Short mmCIF file of C-alpha atoms in Angstrom, two decimals:
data_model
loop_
_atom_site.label_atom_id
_atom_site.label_comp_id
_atom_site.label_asym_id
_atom_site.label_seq_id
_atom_site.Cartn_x
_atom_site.Cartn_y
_atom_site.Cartn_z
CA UNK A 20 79.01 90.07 113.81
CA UNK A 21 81.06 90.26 117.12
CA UNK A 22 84.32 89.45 117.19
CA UNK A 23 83.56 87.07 120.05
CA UNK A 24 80.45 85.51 118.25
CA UNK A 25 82.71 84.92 114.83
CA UNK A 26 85.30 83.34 116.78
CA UNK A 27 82.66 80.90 118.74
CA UNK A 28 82.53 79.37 115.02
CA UNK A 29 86.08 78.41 115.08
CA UNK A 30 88.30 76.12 116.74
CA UNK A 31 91.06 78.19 118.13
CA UNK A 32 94.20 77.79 119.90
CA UNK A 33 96.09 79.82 121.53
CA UNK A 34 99.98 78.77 120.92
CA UNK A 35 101.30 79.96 124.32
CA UNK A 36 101.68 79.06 127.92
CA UNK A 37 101.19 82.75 129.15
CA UNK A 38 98.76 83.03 131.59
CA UNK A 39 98.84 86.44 131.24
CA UNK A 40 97.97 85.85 127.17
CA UNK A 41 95.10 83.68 128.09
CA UNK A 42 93.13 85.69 130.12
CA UNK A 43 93.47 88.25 127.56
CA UNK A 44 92.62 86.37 124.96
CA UNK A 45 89.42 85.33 126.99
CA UNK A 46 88.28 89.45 125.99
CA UNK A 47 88.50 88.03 122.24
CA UNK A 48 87.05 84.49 122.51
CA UNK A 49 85.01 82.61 125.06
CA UNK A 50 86.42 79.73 124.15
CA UNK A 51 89.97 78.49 122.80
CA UNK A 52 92.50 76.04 124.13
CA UNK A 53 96.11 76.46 125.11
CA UNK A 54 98.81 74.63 123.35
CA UNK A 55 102.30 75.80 124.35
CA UNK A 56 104.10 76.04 121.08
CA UNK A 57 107.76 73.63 121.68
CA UNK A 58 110.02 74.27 119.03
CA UNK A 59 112.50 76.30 120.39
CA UNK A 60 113.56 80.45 120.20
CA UNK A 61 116.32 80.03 118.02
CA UNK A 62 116.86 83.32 116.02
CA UNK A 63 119.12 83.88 112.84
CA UNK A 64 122.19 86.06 113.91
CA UNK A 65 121.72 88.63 111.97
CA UNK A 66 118.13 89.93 112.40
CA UNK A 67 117.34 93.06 113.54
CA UNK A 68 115.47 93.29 117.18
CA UNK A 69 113.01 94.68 115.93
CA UNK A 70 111.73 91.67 113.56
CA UNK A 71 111.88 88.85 116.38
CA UNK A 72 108.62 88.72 117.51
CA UNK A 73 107.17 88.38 114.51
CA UNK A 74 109.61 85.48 113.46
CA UNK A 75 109.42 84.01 116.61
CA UNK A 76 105.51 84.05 116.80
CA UNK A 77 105.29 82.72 113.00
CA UNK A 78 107.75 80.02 114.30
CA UNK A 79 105.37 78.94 117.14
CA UNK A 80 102.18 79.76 115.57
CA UNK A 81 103.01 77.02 112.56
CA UNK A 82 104.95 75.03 114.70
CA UNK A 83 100.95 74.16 116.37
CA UNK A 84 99.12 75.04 112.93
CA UNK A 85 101.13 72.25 111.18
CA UNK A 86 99.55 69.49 113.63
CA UNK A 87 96.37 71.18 113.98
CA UNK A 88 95.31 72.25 110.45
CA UNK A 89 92.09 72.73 110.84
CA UNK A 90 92.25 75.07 113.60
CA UNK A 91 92.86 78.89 113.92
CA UNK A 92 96.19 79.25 115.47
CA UNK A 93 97.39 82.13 117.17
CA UNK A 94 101.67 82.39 118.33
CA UNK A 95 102.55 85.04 120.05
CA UNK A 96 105.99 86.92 121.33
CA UNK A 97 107.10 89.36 123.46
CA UNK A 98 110.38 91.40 123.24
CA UNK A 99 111.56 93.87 125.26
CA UNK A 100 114.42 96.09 123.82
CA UNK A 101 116.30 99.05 125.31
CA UNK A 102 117.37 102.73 124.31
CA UNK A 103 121.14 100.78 123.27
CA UNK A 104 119.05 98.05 121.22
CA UNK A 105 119.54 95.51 124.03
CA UNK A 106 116.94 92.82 123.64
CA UNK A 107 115.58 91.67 127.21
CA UNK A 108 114.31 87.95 127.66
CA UNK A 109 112.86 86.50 130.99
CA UNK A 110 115.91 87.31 133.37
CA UNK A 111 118.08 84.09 134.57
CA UNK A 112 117.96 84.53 137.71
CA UNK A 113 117.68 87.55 140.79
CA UNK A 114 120.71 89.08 139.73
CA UNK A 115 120.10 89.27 136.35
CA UNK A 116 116.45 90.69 136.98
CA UNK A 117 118.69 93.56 138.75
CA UNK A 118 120.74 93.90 135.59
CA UNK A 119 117.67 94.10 133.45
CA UNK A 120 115.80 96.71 135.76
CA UNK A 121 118.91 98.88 135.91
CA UNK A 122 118.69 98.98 132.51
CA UNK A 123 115.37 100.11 132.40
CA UNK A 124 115.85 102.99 135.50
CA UNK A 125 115.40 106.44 134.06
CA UNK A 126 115.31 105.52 130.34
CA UNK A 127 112.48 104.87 127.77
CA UNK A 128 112.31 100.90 125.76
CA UNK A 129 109.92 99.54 123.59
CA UNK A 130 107.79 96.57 123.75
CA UNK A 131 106.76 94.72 120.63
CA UNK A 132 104.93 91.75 120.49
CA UNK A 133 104.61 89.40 117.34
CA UNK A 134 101.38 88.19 116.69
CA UNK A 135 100.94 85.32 113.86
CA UNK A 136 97.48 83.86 113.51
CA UNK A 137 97.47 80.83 110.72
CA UNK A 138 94.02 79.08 109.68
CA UNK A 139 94.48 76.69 106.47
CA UNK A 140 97.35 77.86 104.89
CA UNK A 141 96.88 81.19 105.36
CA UNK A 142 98.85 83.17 107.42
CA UNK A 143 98.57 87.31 108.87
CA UNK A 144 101.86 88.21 110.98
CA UNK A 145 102.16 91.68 112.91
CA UNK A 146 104.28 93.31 115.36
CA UNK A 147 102.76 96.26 117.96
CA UNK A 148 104.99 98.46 119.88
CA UNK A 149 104.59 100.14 122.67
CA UNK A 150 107.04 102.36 124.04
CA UNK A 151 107.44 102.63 128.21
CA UNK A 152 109.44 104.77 130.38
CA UNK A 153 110.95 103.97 133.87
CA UNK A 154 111.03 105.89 136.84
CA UNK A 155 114.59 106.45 138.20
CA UNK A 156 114.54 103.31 140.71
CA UNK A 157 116.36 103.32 143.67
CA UNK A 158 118.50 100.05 144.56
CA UNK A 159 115.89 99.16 147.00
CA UNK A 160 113.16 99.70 145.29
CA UNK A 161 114.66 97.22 142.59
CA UNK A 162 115.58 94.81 145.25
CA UNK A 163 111.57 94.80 146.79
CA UNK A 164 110.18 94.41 143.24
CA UNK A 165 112.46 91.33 143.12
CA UNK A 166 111.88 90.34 145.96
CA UNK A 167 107.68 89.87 144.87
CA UNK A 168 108.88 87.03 142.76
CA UNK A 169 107.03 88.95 139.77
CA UNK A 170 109.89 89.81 137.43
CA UNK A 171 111.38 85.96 136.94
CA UNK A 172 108.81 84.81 134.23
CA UNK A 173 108.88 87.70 132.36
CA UNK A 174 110.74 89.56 129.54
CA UNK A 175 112.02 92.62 130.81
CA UNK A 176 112.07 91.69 134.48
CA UNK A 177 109.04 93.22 135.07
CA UNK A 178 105.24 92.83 134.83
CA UNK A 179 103.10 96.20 133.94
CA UNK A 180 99.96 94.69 135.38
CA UNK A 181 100.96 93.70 138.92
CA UNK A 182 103.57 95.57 141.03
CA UNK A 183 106.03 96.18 138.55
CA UNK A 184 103.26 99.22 137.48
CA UNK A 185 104.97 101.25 140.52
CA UNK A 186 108.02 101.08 138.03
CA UNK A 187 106.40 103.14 135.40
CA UNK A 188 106.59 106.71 134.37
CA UNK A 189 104.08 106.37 131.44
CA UNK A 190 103.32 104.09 128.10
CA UNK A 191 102.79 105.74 124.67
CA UNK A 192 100.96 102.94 122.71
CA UNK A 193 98.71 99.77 123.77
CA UNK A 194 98.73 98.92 127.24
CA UNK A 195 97.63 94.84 126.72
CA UNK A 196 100.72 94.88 124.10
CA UNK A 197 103.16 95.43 127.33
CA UNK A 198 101.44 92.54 129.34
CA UNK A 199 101.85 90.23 126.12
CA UNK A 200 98.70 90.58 123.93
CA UNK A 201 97.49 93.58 121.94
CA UNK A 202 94.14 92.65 121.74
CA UNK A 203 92.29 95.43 120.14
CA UNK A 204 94.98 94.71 117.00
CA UNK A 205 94.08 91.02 117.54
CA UNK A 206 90.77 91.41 117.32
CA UNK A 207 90.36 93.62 113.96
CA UNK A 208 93.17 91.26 112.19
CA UNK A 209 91.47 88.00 113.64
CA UNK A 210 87.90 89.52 112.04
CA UNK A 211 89.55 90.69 108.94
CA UNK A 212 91.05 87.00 108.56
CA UNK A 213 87.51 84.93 109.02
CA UNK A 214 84.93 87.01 108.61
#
């Protein structure tokens, strides 16, 4: 059976307010709904970057999966970290989107996303990383690719499927897993799981 017919026999939600998530997960299943996980992004002190997306997409995927039990619930997060082990969120503000993209300039970082998926009880957590390398960007090519607005809602400062593409040297790994969903990954796990 097709991933897409399998998941037509399921209630699913997708535990995120991405829209970039959603349409993605639209290549998955025709039909899901969207319930923004709310239960913070707190993270114990001590982890290492590299295990955040997991926790934090187990946090939000049972955060949803706890009210909705009978439901297949998918969380999902999105890190960013550097070549120092800098983790990136969505930038404050314009200057800090400058910071971040400075960082970025001339240097290879990875981009793992955490990936929970809960259905009753059970639960299948996984991380995919992709690693991306910047052009060397001038100050006013930074400043323009501010200027779009793109970079504010996003971890990293920038957006791989819209202008922020012009940024990039090259990916080694899954291209969906930089915009916020690696959906191939999604799809075997999510047939694995029900099937």
């Amino acid at each position: 059976m097709t991933i897409k017919n399998l998941m037509m026999e399921y209630d699913v939600i997708l535990a995120s307010a991405s829209p970039r998530r959603k349409e993605l997960m639209q290549l998955i299943c025709p039909s899901f709904r969207v319930i923004p996980a709310d239960c913070g992004e707190a993270v114990p002190e001590a982890m290492n970057a590299a295990d955040v997306p997991a926790f934090l997409s187990y946090q939000k995927c049972k955060c949803i999966a706890d009210v909705y039990q009978k439901a297949v619930v998918i969380g999902c997060d999105t890190v960013v970290t550097t070549a120092d082990g800098e983790i990136l969120g969505k930038p404050k503000d314009e200057e800090d989107a400058a910071r971040m993209l400075r960082l970025l300039s001339g240097r290879m970082h990875t981009v793992d996303t955490g990936v929970s998926i809960c259905y009753k009880g059970r639960t299948e957590t996984f991380t995919e990383t992709t690693k991306v390398w910047f052009k060397d960007l001038t100050d006013e090519e930074i400043e323009d690719y501010i200027n779009t607005g793109e970079p504010m809602d996003k971890a990293g400062a920038y957006g791989i499927q819209g202008e922020g593409t012009l940024l990039v040297d090259k990916i080694e790994g899954d291209f969906f897993n930089v915009v916020g969903l690696p959906v191939s990954k999604l799809a075997i796990k999510l047939h694995d799981m029900l099937d």
